[in-house]
XYZ file of C-alpha atoms in Angstrom:
250
model
C 24.672 -10.022 -42.623
C 26.098 -7.241 -40.490
C 24.041 -4.000 -40.546
C 25.881 -0.848 -41.466
C 25.943 1.744 -38.668
C 26.852 5.252 -39.835
C 29.643 6.954 -37.926
C 28.599 9.218 -35.079
C 29.574 12.339 -37.053
C 27.410 11.261 -39.989
C 24.426 10.609 -37.692
C 24.806 14.070 -36.233
C 24.865 15.646 -39.691
C 21.723 13.718 -40.606
C 19.930 14.910 -37.458
C 20.961 18.495 -38.144
C 19.692 18.247 -41.717
C 16.345 16.957 -40.451
C 16.009 19.963 -38.162
C 16.750 22.353 -41.029
C 14.156 20.695 -43.228
C 11.636 20.732 -40.390
C 12.156 24.458 -39.823
C 11.551 25.111 -43.492
C 8.167 23.438 -43.582
C 5.244 25.808 -44.166
C 4.196 27.500 -40.918
C 0.684 26.085 -41.195
C 1.927 22.506 -40.957
C 2.483 20.880 -37.592
C 4.397 17.765 -38.671
C 7.467 18.891 -36.744
C 7.479 18.591 -32.996
C 7.027 21.899 -31.166
C 5.317 23.670 -34.072
C 1.813 23.654 -32.551
C 0.857 27.375 -32.308
C -1.622 26.570 -29.519
C 0.815 24.713 -27.306
C 0.633 26.107 -23.796
C -2.531 28.129 -24.489
C -6.134 27.749 -23.331
C -6.906 25.929 -26.591
C -9.339 28.556 -27.899
C -7.209 29.024 -31.018
C -8.181 25.553 -32.207
C -11.874 26.503 -32.325
C -13.817 28.020 -35.214
C -14.458 31.756 -35.405
C -18.072 31.525 -34.132
C -16.980 29.215 -31.306
C -14.269 31.643 -30.225
C -16.777 34.514 -30.311
C -19.154 32.528 -28.097
C -16.370 31.715 -25.625
C -15.292 35.374 -25.450
C -18.834 36.596 -24.896
C -19.393 34.035 -22.143
C -16.150 35.085 -20.448
C -17.143 38.756 -20.621
C -20.587 38.042 -19.180
C -19.113 36.056 -16.293
C -16.637 38.731 -15.199
C -17.636 40.957 -12.290
C -15.760 43.999 -13.593
C -13.872 45.418 -16.564
C -12.251 48.622 -17.772
C -12.992 49.941 -21.265
C -10.904 52.672 -22.832
C -10.580 53.994 -26.353
C -12.363 55.876 -29.097
C -15.886 55.581 -30.477
C -16.825 57.169 -33.790
C -20.462 57.788 -34.691
C -22.510 60.144 -36.826
C -22.683 62.464 -33.846
C -18.910 62.753 -33.635
C -15.913 61.128 -31.987
C -15.888 60.210 -28.310
C -13.084 59.059 -26.057
C -14.189 56.891 -23.171
C -12.450 55.506 -20.110
C -14.915 53.617 -17.947
C -14.650 51.117 -15.111
C -17.747 48.952 -15.048
C -19.287 46.303 -12.865
C -22.717 44.774 -12.498
C -24.147 47.406 -10.153
C -22.600 50.548 -11.565
C -19.641 52.247 -13.117
C -17.415 55.302 -13.128
C -15.242 57.122 -15.615
C -15.089 59.860 -18.198
C -16.360 60.636 -21.687
C -14.709 63.248 -23.902
C -16.260 64.757 -27.018
C -14.936 67.430 -29.345
C -16.220 70.231 -27.143
C -16.101 68.926 -23.607
C -15.311 66.248 -21.058
C -17.676 64.961 -18.408
C -17.482 62.351 -15.681
C -20.125 59.749 -14.904
C -20.743 57.830 -11.705
C -23.566 55.346 -11.239
C -24.352 53.437 -8.061
C -27.378 51.217 -8.605
C -29.968 53.412 -10.280
C -28.488 56.678 -9.002
C -26.571 58.455 -11.753
C -24.278 61.443 -11.282
C -22.865 63.709 -13.972
C -19.916 66.015 -13.336
C -18.690 68.658 -15.798
C -17.225 72.139 -15.989
C -19.186 75.315 -16.695
C -18.396 75.122 -20.405
C -20.310 71.867 -20.676
C -23.529 73.509 -19.470
C -23.347 76.773 -21.457
C -25.725 76.854 -24.402
C -26.062 79.839 -26.710
C -29.673 79.050 -27.568
C -30.770 79.340 -23.953
C -28.701 82.001 -22.209
C -30.892 82.052 -19.123
C -30.737 78.301 -18.513
C -27.110 78.134 -19.565
C -26.037 81.027 -17.345
C -27.886 79.647 -14.337
C -26.589 76.131 -14.836
C -23.009 77.165 -15.458
C -22.753 78.709 -12.023
C -24.821 76.164 -10.157
C -23.541 72.972 -11.746
C -19.903 73.851 -12.471
C -17.642 70.986 -11.371
C -20.361 69.472 -9.169
C -21.806 65.970 -9.161
C -25.271 66.513 -10.573
C -27.830 63.853 -9.738
C -29.539 63.101 -13.044
C -33.339 62.679 -12.717
C -34.452 59.256 -13.949
C -37.206 60.861 -16.046
C -34.740 63.181 -17.779
C -34.371 62.415 -21.515
C -30.596 62.091 -21.163
C -30.721 59.647 -18.239
C -31.040 56.501 -20.344
C -28.350 57.603 -22.797
C -25.853 58.523 -20.082
C -26.650 55.443 -18.021
C -25.685 53.322 -21.028
C -22.071 54.469 -20.679
C -22.049 53.035 -17.143
C -23.894 49.775 -17.805
C -21.525 46.834 -18.248
C -23.955 44.600 -20.136
C -25.327 47.344 -22.387
C -21.899 48.667 -23.303
C -20.307 45.253 -23.891
C -23.258 43.968 -25.920
C -23.155 47.094 -28.050
C -19.404 47.170 -28.563
C -18.396 43.519 -28.851
C -20.728 42.559 -31.667
C -19.207 41.281 -34.906
C -21.288 41.676 -38.048
C -21.289 39.290 -40.967
C -19.755 35.828 -41.162
C -17.254 35.345 -38.341
C -13.861 33.973 -39.334
C -10.425 33.523 -37.775
C -7.526 35.878 -38.265
C -3.924 35.792 -37.094
C -2.412 34.937 -33.759
C -0.629 37.840 -32.112
C 0.011 39.506 -28.757
C -2.002 42.260 -27.084
C -0.124 44.049 -24.291
C 2.093 41.001 -23.824
C -0.748 38.453 -23.820
C -0.961 35.856 -26.596
C -4.154 36.323 -28.578
C -6.236 35.170 -31.539
C -8.176 37.578 -33.733
C -11.642 36.871 -35.062
C -13.190 38.938 -37.830
C -16.717 39.853 -38.825
C -17.198 39.940 -42.587
C -13.436 39.651 -43.169
C -12.861 42.663 -40.948
C -15.516 45.005 -42.318
C -17.819 43.913 -39.501
C -15.270 44.405 -36.745
C -12.233 42.607 -35.317
C -11.953 41.130 -31.823
C -8.722 39.992 -30.157
C -9.290 37.192 -27.647
C -6.838 35.989 -25.008
C -5.129 32.648 -25.556
C -3.961 32.657 -21.944
C -6.211 31.692 -19.055
C -9.824 32.773 -19.435
C -10.549 33.801 -23.066
C -11.409 37.411 -22.289
C -11.739 39.984 -25.089
C -8.612 42.164 -25.118
C -9.252 44.650 -27.900
C -12.063 45.438 -30.309
C -11.870 47.408 -33.555
C -15.301 48.461 -34.748
C -16.097 47.999 -38.413
C -16.026 50.934 -40.802
C -13.476 52.871 -38.779
C -15.837 53.124 -35.813
C -13.057 53.259 -33.244
C -10.892 50.935 -31.170
C -11.576 49.879 -27.585
C -9.175 48.118 -25.220
C -10.515 45.900 -22.430
C -8.468 45.387 -19.284
C -8.789 44.653 -15.558
C -11.232 41.800 -16.089
C -12.631 40.738 -12.715
C -10.687 43.436 -10.846
C -13.058 45.002 -8.327
C -13.143 48.715 -7.559
C -15.010 50.967 -5.147
C -18.095 52.975 -6.073
C -18.543 55.722 -3.505
C -21.240 58.372 -3.513
C -19.839 61.933 -3.606
C -19.964 64.110 -0.498
C -23.051 66.283 -0.003
C -21.123 69.514 -0.549
C -19.969 68.187 -3.934
C -23.470 67.191 -5.046
C -26.335 69.088 -6.652
C -29.807 67.577 -6.941
C -31.125 69.594 -9.869
C -34.663 68.355 -9.232
C -35.920 68.866 -12.793
C -34.957 68.297 -16.394
C -31.315 69.125 -16.907
C -30.469 72.163 -19.049
C -29.134 71.499 -22.514
C -25.390 71.026 -22.744
C -23.109 72.413 -25.423
């Protein structure tokens, strides 16, 4: 018996119909060729939420440097930060409602630079008046035994800042795939988003790209992973060694 072979035009119509049906299949299905959302990625999107979190944390720990910028909201107020960090120090700025100050740490040596308004304090006119003139727009070497040293150092410590910011709370689950600044990403959520949301790169090393803290605690972007930068001590004429506990700031 001779097999029936459809005309070429009919075969083409059949192939076209198959493509239409394939395109209409639910996005979550991968029966159609080319529908794998992780094709061409680092494969992290195929992992579970906790596995992705572990990969992102390992990538962050292994990087020599990173830049963090964004907003942090706490009971004490809202802060804008822009810090470049590496294992032996960091540099950048912190802005609060009332003032902006710069931080520079090289090893254990920490410098604080701010304008006169930062040092003025109505409750201590003598200390405030003296400090405002002496410390205005200078790099002040913060004594290691000063109560503010540990707090300020934390803004310049890569491990401390990343551990504190990139922590998801609650059960970690997977969210949507998206793009962050042109880089394909996967979002993981803590407690369905209430415990924070972390966007992780699907390209190359699975670095964290953006972190939204739970409860409206601010959003931080993470860039320049592994990009080195110079940490240079300020010139002597730009530096003040206060030599005692720093005066209270406003």
